[in-house]
mmCIF file of C-alpha atoms in Angstrom:
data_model
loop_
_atom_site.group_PDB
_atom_site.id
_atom_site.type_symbol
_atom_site.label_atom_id
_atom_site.label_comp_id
_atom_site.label_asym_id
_atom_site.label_seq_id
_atom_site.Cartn_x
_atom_site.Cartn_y
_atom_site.Cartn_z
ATOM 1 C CA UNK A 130 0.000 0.000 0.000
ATOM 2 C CA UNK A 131 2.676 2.511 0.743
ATOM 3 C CA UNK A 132 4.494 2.151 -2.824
ATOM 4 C CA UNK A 133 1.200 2.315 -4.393
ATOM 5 C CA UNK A 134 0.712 5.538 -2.623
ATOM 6 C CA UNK A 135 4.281 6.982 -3.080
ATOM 7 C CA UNK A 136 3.401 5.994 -7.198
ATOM 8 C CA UNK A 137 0.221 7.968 -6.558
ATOM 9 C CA UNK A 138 1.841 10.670 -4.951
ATOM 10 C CA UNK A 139 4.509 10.900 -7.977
ATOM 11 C CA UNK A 140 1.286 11.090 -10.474
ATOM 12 C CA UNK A 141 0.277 14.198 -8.865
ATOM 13 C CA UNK A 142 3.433 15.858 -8.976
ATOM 14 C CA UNK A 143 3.930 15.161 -12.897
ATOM 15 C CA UNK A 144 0.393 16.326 -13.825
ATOM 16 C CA UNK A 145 1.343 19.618 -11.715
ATOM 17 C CA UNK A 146 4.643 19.732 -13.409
ATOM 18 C CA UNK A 147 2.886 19.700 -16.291
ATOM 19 C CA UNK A 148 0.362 21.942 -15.886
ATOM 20 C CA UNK A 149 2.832 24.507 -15.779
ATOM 21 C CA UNK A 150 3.102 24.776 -19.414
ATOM 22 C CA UNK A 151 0.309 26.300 -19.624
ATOM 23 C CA UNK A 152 2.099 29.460 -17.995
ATOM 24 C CA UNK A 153 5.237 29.518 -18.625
ATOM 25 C CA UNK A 154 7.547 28.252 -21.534
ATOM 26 C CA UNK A 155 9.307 24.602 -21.329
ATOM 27 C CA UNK A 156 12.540 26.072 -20.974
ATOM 28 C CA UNK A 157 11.645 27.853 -17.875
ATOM 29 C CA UNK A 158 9.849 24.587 -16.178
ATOM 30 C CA UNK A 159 13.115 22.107 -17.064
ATOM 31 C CA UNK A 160 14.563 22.755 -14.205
ATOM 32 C CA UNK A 161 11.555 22.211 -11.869
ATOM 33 C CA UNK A 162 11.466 19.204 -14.075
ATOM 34 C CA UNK A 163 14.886 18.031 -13.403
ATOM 35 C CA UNK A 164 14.340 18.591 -9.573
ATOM 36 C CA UNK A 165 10.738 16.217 -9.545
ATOM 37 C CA UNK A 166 12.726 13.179 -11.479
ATOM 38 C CA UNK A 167 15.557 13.790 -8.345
ATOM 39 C CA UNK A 168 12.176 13.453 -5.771
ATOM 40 C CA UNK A 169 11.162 10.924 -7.356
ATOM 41 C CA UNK A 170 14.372 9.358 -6.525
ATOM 42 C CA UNK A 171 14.287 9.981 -2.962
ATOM 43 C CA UNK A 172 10.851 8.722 -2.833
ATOM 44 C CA UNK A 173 11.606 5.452 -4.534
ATOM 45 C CA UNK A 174 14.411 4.896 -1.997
ATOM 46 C CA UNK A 175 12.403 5.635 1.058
ATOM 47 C CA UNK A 176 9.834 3.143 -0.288
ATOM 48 C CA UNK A 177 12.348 0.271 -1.280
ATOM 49 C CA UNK A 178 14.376 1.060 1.615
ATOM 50 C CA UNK A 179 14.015 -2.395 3.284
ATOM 51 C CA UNK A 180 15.382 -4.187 0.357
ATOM 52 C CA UNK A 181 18.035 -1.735 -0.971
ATOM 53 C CA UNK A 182 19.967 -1.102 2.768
ATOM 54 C CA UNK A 183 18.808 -4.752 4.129
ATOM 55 C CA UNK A 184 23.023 -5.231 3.481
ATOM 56 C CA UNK A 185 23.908 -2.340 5.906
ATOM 57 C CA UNK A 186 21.131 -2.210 8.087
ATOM 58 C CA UNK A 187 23.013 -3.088 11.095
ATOM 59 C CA UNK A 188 25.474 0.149 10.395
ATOM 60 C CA UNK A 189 22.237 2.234 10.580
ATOM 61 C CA UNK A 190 22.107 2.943 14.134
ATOM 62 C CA UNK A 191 25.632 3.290 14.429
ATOM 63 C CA UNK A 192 25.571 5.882 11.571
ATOM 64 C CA UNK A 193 22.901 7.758 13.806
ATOM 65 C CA UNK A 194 24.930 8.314 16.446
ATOM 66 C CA UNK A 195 27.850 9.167 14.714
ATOM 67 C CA UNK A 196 25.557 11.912 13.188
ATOM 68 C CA UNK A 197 24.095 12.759 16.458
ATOM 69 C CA UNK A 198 28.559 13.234 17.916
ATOM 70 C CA UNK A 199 29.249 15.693 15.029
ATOM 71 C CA UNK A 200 25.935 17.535 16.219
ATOM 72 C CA UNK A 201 27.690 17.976 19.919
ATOM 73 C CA UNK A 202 31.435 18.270 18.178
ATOM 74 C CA UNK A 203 30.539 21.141 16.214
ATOM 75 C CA UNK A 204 28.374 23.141 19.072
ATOM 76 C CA UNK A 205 31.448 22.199 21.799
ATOM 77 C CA UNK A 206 34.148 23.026 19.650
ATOM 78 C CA UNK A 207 32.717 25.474 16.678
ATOM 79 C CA UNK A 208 29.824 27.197 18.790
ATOM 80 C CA UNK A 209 30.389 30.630 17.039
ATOM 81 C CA UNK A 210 29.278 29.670 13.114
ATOM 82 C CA UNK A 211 28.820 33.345 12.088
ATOM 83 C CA UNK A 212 31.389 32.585 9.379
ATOM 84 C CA UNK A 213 29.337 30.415 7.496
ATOM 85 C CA UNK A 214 27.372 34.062 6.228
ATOM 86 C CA UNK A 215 29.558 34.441 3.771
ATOM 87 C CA UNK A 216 29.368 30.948 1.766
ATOM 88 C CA UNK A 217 25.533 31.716 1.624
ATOM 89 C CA UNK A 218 24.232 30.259 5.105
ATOM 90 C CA UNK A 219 22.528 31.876 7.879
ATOM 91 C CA UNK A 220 24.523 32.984 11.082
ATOM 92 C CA UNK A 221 24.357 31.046 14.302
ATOM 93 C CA UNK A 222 25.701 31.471 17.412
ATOM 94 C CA UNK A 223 26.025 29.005 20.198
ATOM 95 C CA UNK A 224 23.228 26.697 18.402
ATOM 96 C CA UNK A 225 23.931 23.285 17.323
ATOM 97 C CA UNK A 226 23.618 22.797 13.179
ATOM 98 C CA UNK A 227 25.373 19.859 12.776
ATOM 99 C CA UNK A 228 26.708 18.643 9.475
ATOM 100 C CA UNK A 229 23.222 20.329 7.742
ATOM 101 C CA UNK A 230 24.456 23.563 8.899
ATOM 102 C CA UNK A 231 20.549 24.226 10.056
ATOM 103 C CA UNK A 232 19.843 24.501 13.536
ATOM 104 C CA UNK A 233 15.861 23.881 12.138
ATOM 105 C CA UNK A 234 16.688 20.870 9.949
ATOM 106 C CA UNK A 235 18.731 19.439 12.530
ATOM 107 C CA UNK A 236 16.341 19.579 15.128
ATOM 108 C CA UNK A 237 13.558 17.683 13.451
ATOM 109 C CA UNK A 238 16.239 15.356 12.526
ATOM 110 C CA UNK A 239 17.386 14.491 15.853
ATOM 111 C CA UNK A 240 13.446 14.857 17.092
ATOM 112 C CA UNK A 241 12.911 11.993 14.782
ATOM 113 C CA UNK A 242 16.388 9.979 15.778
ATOM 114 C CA UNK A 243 15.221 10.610 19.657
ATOM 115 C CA UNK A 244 11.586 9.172 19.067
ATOM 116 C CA UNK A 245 13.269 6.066 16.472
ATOM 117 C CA UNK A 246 15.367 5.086 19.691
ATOM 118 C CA UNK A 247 12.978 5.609 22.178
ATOM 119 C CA UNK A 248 10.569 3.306 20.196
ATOM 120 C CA UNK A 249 13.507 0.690 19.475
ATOM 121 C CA UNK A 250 14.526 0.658 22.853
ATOM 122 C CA UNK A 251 11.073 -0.490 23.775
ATOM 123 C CA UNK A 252 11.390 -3.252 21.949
ATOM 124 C CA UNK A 253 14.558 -4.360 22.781
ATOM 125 C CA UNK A 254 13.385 -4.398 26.571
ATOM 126 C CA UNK A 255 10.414 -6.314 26.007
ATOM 127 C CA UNK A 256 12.637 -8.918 24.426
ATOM 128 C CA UNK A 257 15.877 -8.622 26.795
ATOM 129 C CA UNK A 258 13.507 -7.418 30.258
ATOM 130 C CA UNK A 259 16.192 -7.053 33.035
ATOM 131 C CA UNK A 260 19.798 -5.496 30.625
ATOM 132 C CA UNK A 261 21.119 -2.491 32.510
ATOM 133 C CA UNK A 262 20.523 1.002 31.623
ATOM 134 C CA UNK A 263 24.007 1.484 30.686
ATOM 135 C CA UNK A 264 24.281 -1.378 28.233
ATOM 136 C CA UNK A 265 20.866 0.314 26.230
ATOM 137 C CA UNK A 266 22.511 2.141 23.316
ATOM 138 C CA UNK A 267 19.074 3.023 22.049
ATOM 139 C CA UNK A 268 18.357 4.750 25.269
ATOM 140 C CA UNK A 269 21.366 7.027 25.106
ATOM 141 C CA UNK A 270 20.461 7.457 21.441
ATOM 142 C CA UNK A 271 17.599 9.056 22.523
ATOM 143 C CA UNK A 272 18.879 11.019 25.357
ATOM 144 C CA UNK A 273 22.029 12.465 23.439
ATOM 145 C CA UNK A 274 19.524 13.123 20.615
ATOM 146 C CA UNK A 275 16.672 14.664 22.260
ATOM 147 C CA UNK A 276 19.706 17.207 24.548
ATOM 148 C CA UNK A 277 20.727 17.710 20.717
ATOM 149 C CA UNK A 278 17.188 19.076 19.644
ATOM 150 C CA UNK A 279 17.245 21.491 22.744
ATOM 151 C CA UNK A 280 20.493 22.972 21.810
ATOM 152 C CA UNK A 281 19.209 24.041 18.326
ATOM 153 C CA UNK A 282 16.662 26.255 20.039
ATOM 154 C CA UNK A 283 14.370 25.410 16.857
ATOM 155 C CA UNK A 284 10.783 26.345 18.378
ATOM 156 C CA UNK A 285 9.392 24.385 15.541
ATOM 157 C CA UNK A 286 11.215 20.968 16.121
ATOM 158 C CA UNK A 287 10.124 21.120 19.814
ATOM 159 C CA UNK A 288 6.555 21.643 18.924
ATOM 160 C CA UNK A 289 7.029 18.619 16.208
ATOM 161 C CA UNK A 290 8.706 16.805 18.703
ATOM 162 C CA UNK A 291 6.653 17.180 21.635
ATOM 163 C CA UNK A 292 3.825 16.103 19.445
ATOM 164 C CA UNK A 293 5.473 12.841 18.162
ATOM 165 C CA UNK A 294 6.189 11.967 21.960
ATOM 166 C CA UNK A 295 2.510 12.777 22.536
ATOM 167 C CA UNK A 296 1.438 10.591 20.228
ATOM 168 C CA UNK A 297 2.942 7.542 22.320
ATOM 169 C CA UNK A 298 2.430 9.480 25.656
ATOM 170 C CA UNK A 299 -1.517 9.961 25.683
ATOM 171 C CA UNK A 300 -2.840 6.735 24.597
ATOM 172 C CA UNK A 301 -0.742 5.210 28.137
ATOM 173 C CA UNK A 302 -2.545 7.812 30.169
ATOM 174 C CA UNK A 303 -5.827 7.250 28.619
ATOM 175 C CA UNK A 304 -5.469 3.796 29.345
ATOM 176 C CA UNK A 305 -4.359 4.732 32.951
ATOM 177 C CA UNK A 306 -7.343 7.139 33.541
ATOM 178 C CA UNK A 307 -9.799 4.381 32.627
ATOM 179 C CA UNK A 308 -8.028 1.920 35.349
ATOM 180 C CA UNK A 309 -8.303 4.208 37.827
ATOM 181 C CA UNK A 310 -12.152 4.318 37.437
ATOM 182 C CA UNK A 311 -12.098 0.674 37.133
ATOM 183 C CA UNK A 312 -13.597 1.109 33.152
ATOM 184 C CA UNK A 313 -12.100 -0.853 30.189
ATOM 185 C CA UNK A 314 -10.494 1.410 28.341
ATOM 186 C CA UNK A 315 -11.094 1.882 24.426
ATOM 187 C CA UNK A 316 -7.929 1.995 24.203
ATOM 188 C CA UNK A 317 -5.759 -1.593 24.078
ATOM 189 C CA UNK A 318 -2.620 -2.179 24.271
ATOM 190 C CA UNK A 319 -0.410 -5.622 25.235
ATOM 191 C CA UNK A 320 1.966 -4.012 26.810
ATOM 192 C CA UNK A 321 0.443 -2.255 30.063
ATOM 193 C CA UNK A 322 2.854 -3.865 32.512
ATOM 194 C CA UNK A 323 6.149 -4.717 33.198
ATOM 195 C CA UNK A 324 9.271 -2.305 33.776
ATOM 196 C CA UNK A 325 9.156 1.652 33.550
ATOM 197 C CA UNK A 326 7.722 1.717 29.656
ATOM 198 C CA UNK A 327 7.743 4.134 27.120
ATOM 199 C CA UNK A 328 6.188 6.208 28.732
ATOM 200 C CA UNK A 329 8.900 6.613 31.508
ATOM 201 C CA UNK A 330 11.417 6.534 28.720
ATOM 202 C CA UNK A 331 9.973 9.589 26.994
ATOM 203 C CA UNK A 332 9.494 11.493 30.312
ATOM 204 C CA UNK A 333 13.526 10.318 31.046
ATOM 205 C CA UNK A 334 14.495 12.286 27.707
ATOM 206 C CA UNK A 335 12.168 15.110 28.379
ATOM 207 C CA UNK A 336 13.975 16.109 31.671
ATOM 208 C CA UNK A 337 17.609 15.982 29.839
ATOM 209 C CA UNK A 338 16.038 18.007 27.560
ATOM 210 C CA UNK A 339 15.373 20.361 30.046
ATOM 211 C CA UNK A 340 18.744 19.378 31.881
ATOM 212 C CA UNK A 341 20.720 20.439 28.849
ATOM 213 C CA UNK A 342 18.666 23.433 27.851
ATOM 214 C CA UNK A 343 19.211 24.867 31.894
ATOM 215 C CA UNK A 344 23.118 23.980 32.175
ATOM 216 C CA UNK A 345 24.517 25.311 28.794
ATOM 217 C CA UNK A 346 26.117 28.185 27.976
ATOM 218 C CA UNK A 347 23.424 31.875 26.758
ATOM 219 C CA UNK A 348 26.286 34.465 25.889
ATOM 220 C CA UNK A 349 23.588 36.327 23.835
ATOM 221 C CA UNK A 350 22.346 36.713 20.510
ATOM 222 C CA UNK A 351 19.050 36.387 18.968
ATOM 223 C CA UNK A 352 19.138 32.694 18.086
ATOM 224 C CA UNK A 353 19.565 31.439 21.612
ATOM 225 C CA UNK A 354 16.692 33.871 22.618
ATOM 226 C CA UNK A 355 13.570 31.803 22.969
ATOM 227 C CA UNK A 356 10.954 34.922 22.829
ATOM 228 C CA UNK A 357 12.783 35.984 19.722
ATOM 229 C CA UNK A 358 10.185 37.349 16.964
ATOM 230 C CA UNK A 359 11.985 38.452 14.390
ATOM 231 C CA UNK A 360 12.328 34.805 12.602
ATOM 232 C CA UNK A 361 8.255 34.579 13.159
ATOM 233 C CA UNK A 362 8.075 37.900 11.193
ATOM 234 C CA UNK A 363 10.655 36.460 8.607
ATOM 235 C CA UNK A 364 8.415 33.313 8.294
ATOM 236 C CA UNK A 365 4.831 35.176 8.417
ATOM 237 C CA UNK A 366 6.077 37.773 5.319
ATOM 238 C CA UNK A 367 7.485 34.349 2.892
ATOM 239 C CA UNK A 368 3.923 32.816 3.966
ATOM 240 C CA UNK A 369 2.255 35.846 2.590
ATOM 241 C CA UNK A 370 4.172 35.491 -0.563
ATOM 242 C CA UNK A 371 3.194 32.270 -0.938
ATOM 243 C CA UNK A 372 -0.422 32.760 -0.187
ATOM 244 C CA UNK A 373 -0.359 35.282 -2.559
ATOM 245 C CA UNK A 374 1.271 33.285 -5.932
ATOM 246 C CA UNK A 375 -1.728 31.134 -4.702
ATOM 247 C CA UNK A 376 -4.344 33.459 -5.114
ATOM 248 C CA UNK A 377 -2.969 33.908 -8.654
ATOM 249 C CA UNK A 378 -3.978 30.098 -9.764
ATOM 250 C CA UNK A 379 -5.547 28.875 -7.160
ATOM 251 C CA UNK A 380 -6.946 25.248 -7.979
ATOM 252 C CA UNK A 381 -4.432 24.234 -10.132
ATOM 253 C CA UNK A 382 -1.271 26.185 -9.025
ATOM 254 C CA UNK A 383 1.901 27.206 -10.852
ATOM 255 C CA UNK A 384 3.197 23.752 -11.492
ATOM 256 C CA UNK A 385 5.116 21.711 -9.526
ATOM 257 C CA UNK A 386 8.743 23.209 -8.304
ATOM 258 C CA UNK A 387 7.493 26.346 -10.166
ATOM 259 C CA UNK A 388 7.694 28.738 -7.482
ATOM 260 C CA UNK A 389 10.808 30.636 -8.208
ATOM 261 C CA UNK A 390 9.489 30.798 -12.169
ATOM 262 C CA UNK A 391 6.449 32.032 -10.401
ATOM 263 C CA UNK A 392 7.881 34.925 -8.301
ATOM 264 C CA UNK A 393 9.992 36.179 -11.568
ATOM 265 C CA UNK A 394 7.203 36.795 -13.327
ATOM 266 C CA UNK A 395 5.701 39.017 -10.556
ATOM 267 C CA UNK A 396 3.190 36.881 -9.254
ATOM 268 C CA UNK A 397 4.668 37.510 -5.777
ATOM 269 C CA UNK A 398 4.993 41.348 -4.701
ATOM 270 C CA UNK A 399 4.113 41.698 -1.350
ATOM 271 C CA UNK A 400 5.175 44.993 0.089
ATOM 272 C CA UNK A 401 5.396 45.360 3.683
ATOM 273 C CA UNK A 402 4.787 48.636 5.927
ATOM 274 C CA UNK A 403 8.774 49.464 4.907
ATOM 275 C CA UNK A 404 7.887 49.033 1.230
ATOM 276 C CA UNK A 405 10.681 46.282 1.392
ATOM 277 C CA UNK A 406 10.283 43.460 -1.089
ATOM 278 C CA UNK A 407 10.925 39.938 0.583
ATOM 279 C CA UNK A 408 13.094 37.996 -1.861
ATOM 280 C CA UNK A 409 12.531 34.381 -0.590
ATOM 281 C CA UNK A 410 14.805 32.382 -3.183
ATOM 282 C CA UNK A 411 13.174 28.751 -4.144
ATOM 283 C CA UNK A 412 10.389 28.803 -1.131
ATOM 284 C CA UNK A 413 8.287 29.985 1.188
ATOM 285 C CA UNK A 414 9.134 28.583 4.790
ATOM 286 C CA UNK A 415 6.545 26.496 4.443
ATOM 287 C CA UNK A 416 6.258 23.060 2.564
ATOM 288 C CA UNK A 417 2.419 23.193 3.003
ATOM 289 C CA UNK A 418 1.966 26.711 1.666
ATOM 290 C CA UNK A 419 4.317 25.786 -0.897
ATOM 291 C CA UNK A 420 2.569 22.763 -2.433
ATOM 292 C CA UNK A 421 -0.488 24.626 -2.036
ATOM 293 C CA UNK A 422 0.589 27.457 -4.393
ATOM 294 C CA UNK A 423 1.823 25.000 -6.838
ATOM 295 C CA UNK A 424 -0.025 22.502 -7.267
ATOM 296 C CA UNK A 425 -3.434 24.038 -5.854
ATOM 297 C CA UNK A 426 -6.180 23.332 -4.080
ATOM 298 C CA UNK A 427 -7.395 20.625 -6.347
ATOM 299 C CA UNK A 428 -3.626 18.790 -6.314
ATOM 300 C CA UNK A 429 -3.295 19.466 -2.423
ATOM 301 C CA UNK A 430 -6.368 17.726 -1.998
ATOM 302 C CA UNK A 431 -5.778 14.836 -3.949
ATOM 303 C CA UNK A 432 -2.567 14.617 -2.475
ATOM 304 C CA UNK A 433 -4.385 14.553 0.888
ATOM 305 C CA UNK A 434 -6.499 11.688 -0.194
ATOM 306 C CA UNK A 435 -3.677 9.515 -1.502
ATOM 307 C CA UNK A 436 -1.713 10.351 1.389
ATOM 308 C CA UNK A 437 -4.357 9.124 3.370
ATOM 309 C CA UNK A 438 -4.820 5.829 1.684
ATOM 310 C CA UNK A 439 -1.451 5.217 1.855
ATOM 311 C CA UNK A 440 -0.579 5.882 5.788
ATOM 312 C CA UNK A 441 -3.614 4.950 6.872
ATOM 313 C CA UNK A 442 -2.417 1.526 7.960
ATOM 314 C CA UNK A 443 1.376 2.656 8.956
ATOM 315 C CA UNK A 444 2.554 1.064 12.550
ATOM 316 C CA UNK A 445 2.414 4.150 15.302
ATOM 317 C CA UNK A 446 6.251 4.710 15.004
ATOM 318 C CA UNK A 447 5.593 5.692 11.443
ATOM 319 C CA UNK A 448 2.285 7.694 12.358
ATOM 320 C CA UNK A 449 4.028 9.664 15.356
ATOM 321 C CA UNK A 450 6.860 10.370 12.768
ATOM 322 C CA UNK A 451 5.149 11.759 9.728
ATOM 323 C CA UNK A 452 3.209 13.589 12.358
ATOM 324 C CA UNK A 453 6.238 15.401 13.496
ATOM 325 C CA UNK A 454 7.395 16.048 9.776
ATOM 326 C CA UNK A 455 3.950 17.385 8.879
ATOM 327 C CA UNK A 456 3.890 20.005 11.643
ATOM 328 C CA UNK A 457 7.780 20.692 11.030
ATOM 329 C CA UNK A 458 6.907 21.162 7.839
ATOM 330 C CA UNK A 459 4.549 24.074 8.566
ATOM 331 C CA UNK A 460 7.219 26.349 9.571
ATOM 332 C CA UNK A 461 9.916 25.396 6.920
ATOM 333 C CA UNK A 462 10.071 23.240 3.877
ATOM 334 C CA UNK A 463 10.624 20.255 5.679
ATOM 335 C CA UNK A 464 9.237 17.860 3.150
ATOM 336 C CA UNK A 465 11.368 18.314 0.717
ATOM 337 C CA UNK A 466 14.803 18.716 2.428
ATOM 338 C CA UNK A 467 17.005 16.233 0.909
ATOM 339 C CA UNK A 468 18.720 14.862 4.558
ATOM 340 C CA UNK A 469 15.339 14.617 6.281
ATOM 341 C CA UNK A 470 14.289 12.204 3.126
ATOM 342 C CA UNK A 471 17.684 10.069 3.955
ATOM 343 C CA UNK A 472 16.875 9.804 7.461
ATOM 344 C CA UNK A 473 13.742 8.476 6.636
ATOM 345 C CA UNK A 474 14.923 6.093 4.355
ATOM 346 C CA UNK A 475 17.245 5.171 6.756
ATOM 347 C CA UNK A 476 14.825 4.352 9.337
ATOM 348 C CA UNK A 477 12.499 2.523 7.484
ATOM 349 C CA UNK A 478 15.401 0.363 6.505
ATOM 350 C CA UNK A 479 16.059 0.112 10.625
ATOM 351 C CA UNK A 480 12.920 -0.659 11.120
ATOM 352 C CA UNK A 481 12.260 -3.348 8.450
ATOM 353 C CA UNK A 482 11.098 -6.655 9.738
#
């Protein structure tokens, strides 16, 4: 069911793609073109993961946590990345970025790594009830991971986050609430007893979270300021862009990966109250608000239908973690960042039975 969704899911795209003809000349939708057959790629791989990595699946998890080291190595040893500014990237100080160089990016990505190894670790102590805490790599996973995400002060990956750990967190307490009235709960589940459970687990990474974000180092600077606005007022002026290429087609959209094409034909002119132009390259920070302006109401919808089809029957670790991409993916273009597509190939390869 999920490659015959992903195949659905690639028939939208080319019809958008497609579409876009009828606005703008061939030559100027290639390269949108180009970029869909390289999705289509990444797609294919997540899909056939199991079979494609099933030779280095057991390097997976070990490849996790040497991404999660580099994370701390560069934000011990390289906390000042203002540098980077001039090669093109934005300027961080004291915030982990990792080897994507995005504090954002990174944060969903080690969100997703923390909730992966929180998950796997309850299934390795359902099978192995009694190993001590020290010998549960997965655990640590999950606790270096999740003191990771707090360290990017990403707002959006701890919303994401917090939500994915939800997802596992209520459903226990619902269950819990009914006991204590003595009710069967609607809500079943085989594993109700027997050491601390996920639930303690997630609460466990939760407080290092908070451990981490009390102990380190605030020498200043807007990034590391959690009330910080102006990245909400960056992010509200590219969604207002986007709306607004939108409102120029709005059921069938630009075309797929037509956005830029879009905005240099003048579709997208917002002025603000300085009469400054907001020159968003590619995308808005948004991948919702950027399918929706190009491939419309009618294609987001559709989309949203074969999505549906296609996830529908998905195991909770794969529910709680295209949960967290989908709100992640509200705030920046999450879903179609080339290293959060790897990682989830990389899981679902983990993962495979």
């Amino acid at each position: 069911r999920g490659i015959r969704g992903i195949r659905g899911i690639c028939l939208i795209l080319i019809v958008s793609w497609g579409l876009g003809l009828r606005l703008f000349s061939f030559e100027k939708v290639l390269p949108g073109g180009l970029y869909l057959l390289r999705f289509f790629g990444y797609l294919w791989v997540i899909g056939n993961a199991g079979e494609l990595l099933s030779q280095v699946k057991k390097f997976i998890t070990p490849a996790l946590w040497v991404f999660v080291i580099l994370g701390w190595v560069q934000y011990l040893f390289l906390p000042d990345t203002r540098f980077l500014l001039q090669y093109g990237w934005d300027e961080h100080y004291y915030r982990m970025i990792g080897t994507v160089l995005d504090p954002n990016y990174l944060g969903i990505m080690l969100g997703v790594i923390g909730v992966f190894a929180i998950e796997k670790e309850e299934g390795r102590r359902k099978r192995e009830e009694g190993e001590k805490i020290w010998k549960r790599s997965n655990f640590w996973l999950a606790a270096w991971a999740l003191g990771g995400l707090a360290v990017t002060y990403s707002r959006a990956a701890w919303l994401a986050t917090g939500a994915g750990l939800s997802f596992f967190v209520i459903p226990y307490l619902i269950r819990n609430l009914y006991k204590f009235f003595y009710i069967d709960s609607p809500i079943k589940s085989e594993n109700d007893s027997g050491g601390p459970g996920m639930t303690m687990k997630i609460l466990m990474g939760l407080l290092f979270f908070g451990l981490v974000l009390y102990v380190v180092p605030k020498p200043g600077g807007e990034g590391v300021n959690l009330f910080r606005t102006n990245s909400i007022e960056q992010r509200i002026e590219s969604w207002r862009e986007g709306i607004n290429v939108w409102r120029e087609h709005p059921w069938l959209g630009v075309g797929f990966n037509n956005y830029a094409v879009a905005k240099a034909h003048g579709n997208s002119r917002i002025i603000t109250g300085s009469n400054r132009i907001n020159n968003a390259e590619n995308s808005p920070s948004s991948s919702w608000i950027l399918l929706l302006a190009t491939i419309g109401v009618i294609g987001l919808g559709w989309l949203a239908m074969v999505g549906w089809l296609a996830v529908r029957n998905l195991n909770g670790l794969w529910i709680g973690i295209l949960m967290m991409i989908g709100i992640h993916a509200v705030f920046n273009n999450t879903i179609f960042f080339p290293p959060v597509l790897g990682l989830l190939a990389l899981i679902k390869a983990a993962s495979a039975d």
